[in-house]
């Protein structure tokens, strides 16, 4: 479920609901979208922050099912993109 | 098929015949030359330094290799044979990984910074990535580092220019020998060139095994040291039925296997011509012949071999390949896949049957001294109603899409039936409240595999719709024999008089109480046992899909009248050997075919 985290509107959290967790294909979908951002989009898990445009970086966090992850954008220009990523994640990456 | 004269002689006189054992993952026999997919060579990466003025060239070389790798993957995807089309999703991901900045940019950066060759830089980057993956606790996600290995192997292959991995260009029919096959390797194979598979790793449920079974070529997997023992062009025999691989076979061995192979193929062709005919005896009794499956993909095989339905859908796989428990929707999807494909034909879903040797990774709280007699199957499920409910919900939901039966394993007392039904009703009520599509009017059956269930069959029958005899466990528990124990395994036989009497008791009760009796253990899949089973009055047999044609054929050549007379005599026998001899004396000429 998406929720706004306090003051910053460019921070969104999602619970991973895919059975296999945030796996390679899902990560590829995130990286593909994040790669189009004007500035950096980040993926944060337990305080660890990685570049969301790298599949490998995303995979290295090992987000299993039920993990809460947060997406953050550096630039307001990327807000729509961020929202799309979050919607995709909420929908289980179309699986 | 003509194998040519060169197969009549051993490769050379100094080569001793070597026999290796593995898992028979796809039945059949093939004789041919080995084609080694050697990945070891790729792992040896040389390191050398690049002078400043050559750095740009080195980076270009790396970029070109990646580009070639991308192109190669693209063309693999385009040319994937229909049989394996569904597996290409992962290849798309591999293309994305090739260009991932953690791999691509980092390697270029490393070439520049450390002035090393591209191969070495890539290896260094990949090693670093692998370290990051080591700390992941989720086992599925942890194994995603394999994807990165596959991708980097592909780049290195283009950097080094090695060609031996290109299994897409095999120009003769070969036996493929590999450590393991990645989905990319497998989809790259020109399937018509492969006579059989041998791998060091993998087992019955592995990707290679599924592909081999789909193609109906023999495969022996999990051999351990096949790639070390076998050389390119060695003459090899694979017996995928028994899990045996023979290297440098002697002239005599070759002769034997050529005969076996011919007989096997002729017989298979004969059987498959009749596999879609009804399993009806000469005097008009027809039996349902069903398939046992573990993965949804195997449904196709059941239908291809003429199965009338799924007599046993084992559901453990989804629990054993992960560290946590699968969710309801995931299970529902898998069950629904099978149910929909089967249409009106029955799909018998057996609830979770975790046993001693398949301890579930996420629940191994404590070690049991005697797991076969411990907390397994229905006992485990009733102790963990949370896990059981999830599965029951998924089953009832899938039942809305076709003809589902539910089968409860390892029932040893009536309480277990009642407790399970109570849970089923609760689950149905909650689905009703949630307004979800489900069907609770499904047949409810129990496995007869514990001696107490045999003795109490009359009581059990009053609260169940069908019995399914699981012979593997029934024999183990009745005779107190662990088949895995070499010292006593030879004592294990389905024709032990005690087993025959027990089955007779169950079918008698079935007739008296008006419920059907099925059999889904290994005993059901051997044509040799058919006269006995027919005589005992089993209504439905379920087996590995590949066994269906042979069993159907045997049924069609018998009269149930004869089998009933015969079983009276068989039940009078006092030892296993006497029963076997009687079967051979009465029906021997039929097995010779």
PDB file of C-alpha atoms in Angstrom, chain A residues 19-20 22-25 28 51 53-57 59-60 62-65, chain B residues 93 96-97 100-103 129 132-133 136 138 140-141 147 322 326-327 330:
ATOM      1  CA  UNK A  19       5.778 -14.369  -4.302  1.00  0.00           C
ATOM      2  CA  UNK A  20       9.390 -14.539  -5.386  1.00  0.00           C
ATOM      3  CA  UNK A  22      11.723  -8.352  -6.112  1.00  0.00           C
ATOM      4  CA  UNK A  23      13.294 -10.663  -8.687  1.00  0.00           C
ATOM      5  CA  UNK A  24      15.296 -10.018 -11.842  1.00  0.00           C
ATOM      6  CA  UNK A  25      12.417  -9.363 -14.214  1.00  0.00           C
ATOM      7  CA  UNK A  28      14.486  -4.894 -14.876  1.00  0.00           C
ATOM      8  CA  UNK A  51      20.379   3.479  -7.712  1.00  0.00           C
ATOM      9  CA  UNK A  53      18.240   2.362 -12.606  1.00  0.00           C
ATOM     10  CA  UNK A  54      20.532  -0.612 -11.976  1.00  0.00           C
ATOM     11  CA  UNK A  55      18.998  -4.075 -11.909  1.00  0.00           C
ATOM     12  CA  UNK A  56      21.996  -5.447 -10.118  1.00  0.00           C
ATOM     13  CA  UNK A  57      21.875  -2.771  -7.446  1.00  0.00           C
ATOM     14  CA  UNK A  59      18.768  -7.235  -6.740  1.00  0.00           C
ATOM     15  CA  UNK A  60      21.621  -6.838  -4.307  1.00  0.00           C
ATOM     16  CA  UNK A  62      17.464  -8.966  -1.660  1.00  0.00           C
ATOM     17  CA  UNK A  63      13.892  -7.700  -1.236  1.00  0.00           C
ATOM     18  CA  UNK A  64      11.820 -10.758  -0.475  1.00  0.00           C
ATOM     19  CA  UNK A  65       8.037 -10.841  -0.313  1.00  0.00           C
TER      20      UNK A  65
ATOM     21  CA  UNK B  93      16.110  -9.673 -18.494  1.00  0.00           C
ATOM     22  CA  UNK B  96      18.835  -5.607 -19.720  1.00  0.00           C
ATOM     23  CA  UNK B  97      21.507  -6.935 -17.363  1.00  0.00           C
ATOM     24  CA  UNK B 100      23.225  -2.534 -16.451  1.00  0.00           C
ATOM     25  CA  UNK B 101      25.419   0.246 -15.178  1.00  0.00           C
ATOM     26  CA  UNK B 102      26.707  -1.836 -12.281  1.00  0.00           C
ATOM     27  CA  UNK B 103      28.135  -4.220 -14.838  1.00  0.00           C
ATOM     28  CA  UNK B 129      28.611  -8.115  -7.259  1.00  0.00           C
ATOM     29  CA  UNK B 132      26.886  -8.324  -2.355  1.00  0.00           C
ATOM     30  CA  UNK B 133      24.529 -11.184  -3.111  1.00  0.00           C
ATOM     31  CA  UNK B 136      20.888 -11.945   0.975  1.00  0.00           C
ATOM     32  CA  UNK B 138      16.109 -15.101   0.681  1.00  0.00           C
ATOM     33  CA  UNK B 140      15.557 -17.436  -4.428  1.00  0.00           C
ATOM     34  CA  UNK B 141      16.861 -13.882  -4.652  1.00  0.00           C
ATOM     35  CA  UNK B 147      21.809 -14.653 -13.810  1.00  0.00           C
ATOM     36  CA  UNK B 322      11.761 -21.297  -1.362  1.00  0.00           C
ATOM     37  CA  UNK B 326       3.795 -19.592  -0.930  1.00  0.00           C
ATOM     38  CA  UNK B 327       0.728 -17.344  -0.800  1.00  0.00           C
ATOM     39  CA  UNK B 330       0.314 -18.086  -6.219  1.00  0.00           C
TER      40      UNK B 330
END
